[in-house]
Amino acid sequence: SLNHLSYILSCLQTKPVFDAGNTPAMADIDTPKLVFELNTLGLELQHYIWAMIGLRYIPSVIYRVRMMTVFEADVVSEVTNIQQISTVEDLKEVGD
């Protein structure tokens, strides 16, 4: 896995910006460009993140991706605000 991590780091270090000019596959999608920025975190914060997802720390990198485009046509529907939350116990009481 360290080899994969090294490959990703070297790839995004030499080419942090992907657009239709330098990546032909980007011409077929509606996103104008993607910019990858290495997000360096302290060791303590990295351990905290891994603990929050329930795993022990393994070597990793975090990148911030900018310039992602969201289109209104991709929105399937809007939902109303949550008015009430029912638990399983609430449903059992109604059934009794």
CSV table of C-alpha atoms in Angstrom, one decimal:
chain,number,residue,atom,x,y,z
A,1,SER,CA,0.0,0.0,0.0
A,2,LEU,CA,3.0,2.3,0.5
A,3,ASN,CA,3.8,1.9,-3.2
A,4,HIS,CA,0.3,3.0,-4.1
A,5,LEU,CA,0.5,6.0,-1.8
A,6,SER,CA,3.9,6.9,-3.3
A,7,TYR,CA,2.4,6.7,-6.8
A,8,ILE,CA,-0.5,8.9,-5.9
A,9,LEU,CA,1.8,11.5,-4.3
A,10,SER,CA,4.1,11.7,-7.2
A,11,CYS,CA,1.3,11.8,-9.7
A,12,LEU,CA,-0.6,14.6,-8.0
A,13,GLN,CA,2.7,16.5,-7.2
A,14,THR,CA,3.6,16.6,-10.9
A,15,LYS,CA,0.1,17.2,-12.2
A,16,PRO,CA,-2.1,18.9,-9.5
A,17,VAL,CA,-4.5,20.4,-12.1
A,18,PHE,CA,-6.7,18.3,-14.4
A,19,ASP,CA,-8.6,19.9,-17.3
A,20,ALA,CA,-9.6,19.1,-20.9
A,21,GLY,CA,-6.2,20.5,-22.1
A,22,ASN,CA,-4.0,18.0,-20.2
A,23,THR,CA,-6.5,15.2,-19.6
A,24,PRO,CA,-8.5,14.2,-22.7
A,25,ALA,CA,-11.0,12.2,-20.7
A,26,MET,CA,-12.1,15.5,-19.0
A,27,ALA,CA,-13.5,16.7,-22.4
A,28,ASP,CA,-16.4,14.3,-22.0
A,29,ILE,CA,-17.6,15.6,-18.6
A,30,ASP,CA,-19.1,18.9,-17.6
A,31,THR,CA,-16.5,19.7,-14.9
A,32,PRO,CA,-14.2,22.4,-16.2
A,33,LYS,CA,-11.2,21.5,-14.1
A,34,LEU,CA,-10.1,19.8,-10.9
A,35,VAL,CA,-7.4,21.1,-8.7
A,36,PHE,CA,-5.8,18.8,-6.1
A,37,GLU,CA,-4.1,20.4,-3.0
A,38,LEU,CA,-2.3,18.3,-0.4
A,39,ASN,CA,-3.8,18.9,3.0
A,40,THR,CA,-1.2,18.4,5.6
A,41,LEU,CA,-2.4,17.5,9.1
A,42,GLY,CA,-0.5,17.0,12.3
A,43,LEU,CA,0.1,13.5,13.6
A,44,GLU,CA,-2.4,13.9,16.4
A,45,LEU,CA,-5.2,15.0,14.1
A,46,GLN,CA,-4.5,12.1,11.8
A,47,HIS,CA,-4.8,9.6,14.7
A,48,TYR,CA,-8.0,11.3,15.7
A,49,ILE,CA,-9.5,11.0,12.2
A,50,TRP,CA,-8.6,7.3,12.0
A,51,ALA,CA,-10.0,6.7,15.5
A,52,MET,CA,-13.3,8.4,14.6
A,53,ILE,CA,-13.8,6.0,11.7
A,54,GLY,CA,-12.9,3.1,14.0
A,55,LEU,CA,-9.6,2.0,12.5
A,56,ARG,CA,-6.1,2.1,13.7
A,57,TYR,CA,-3.8,4.6,12.0
A,58,ILE,CA,-2.3,3.6,8.7
A,59,PRO,CA,-0.1,5.8,6.4
A,60,SER,CA,-2.4,8.1,4.4
A,61,VAL,CA,-2.7,11.4,2.6
A,62,ILE,CA,-5.6,13.8,2.4
A,63,TYR,CA,-6.2,16.0,-0.6
A,64,ARG,CA,-8.6,18.9,-1.0
A,65,VAL,CA,-10.3,18.9,-4.5
A,66,ARG,CA,-11.5,22.3,-5.8
A,67,MET,CA,-13.6,23.3,-8.8
A,68,MET,CA,-16.2,20.6,-8.7
A,69,THR,CA,-19.3,21.7,-10.6
A,70,VAL,CA,-22.8,20.8,-9.4
A,71,PHE,CA,-25.6,21.2,-11.9
A,72,GLU,CA,-29.2,22.0,-11.0
A,73,ALA,CA,-30.5,19.4,-13.4
A,74,ASP,CA,-28.7,16.7,-11.3
A,75,VAL,CA,-30.9,17.4,-8.3
A,76,VAL,CA,-33.6,14.7,-8.1
A,77,SER,CA,-35.9,16.3,-5.7
A,78,GLU,CA,-36.1,18.5,-2.6
A,79,VAL,CA,-37.3,17.2,0.7
A,80,THR,CA,-39.2,19.0,3.4
A,81,ASN,CA,-37.8,19.7,6.9
A,82,ILE,CA,-38.0,16.9,9.4
A,83,GLN,CA,-40.9,17.6,11.8
A,84,GLN,CA,-40.8,14.5,14.0
A,85,ILE,CA,-38.4,11.6,14.7
A,86,SER,CA,-40.0,8.3,15.6
A,87,THR,CA,-38.1,5.5,17.3
A,88,VAL,CA,-38.8,1.8,17.3
A,89,GLU,CA,-40.2,2.1,20.8
A,90,ASP,CA,-42.6,4.8,19.6
A,91,LEU,CA,-43.8,2.5,16.8
A,92,LYS,CA,-44.3,-0.4,19.3
A,93,GLU,CA,-46.5,1.8,21.6
A,94,VAL,CA,-48.7,2.8,18.6
A,95,GLY,CA,-49.1,-0.9,17.7
A,96,ASP,CA,-50.1,-2.0,21.2
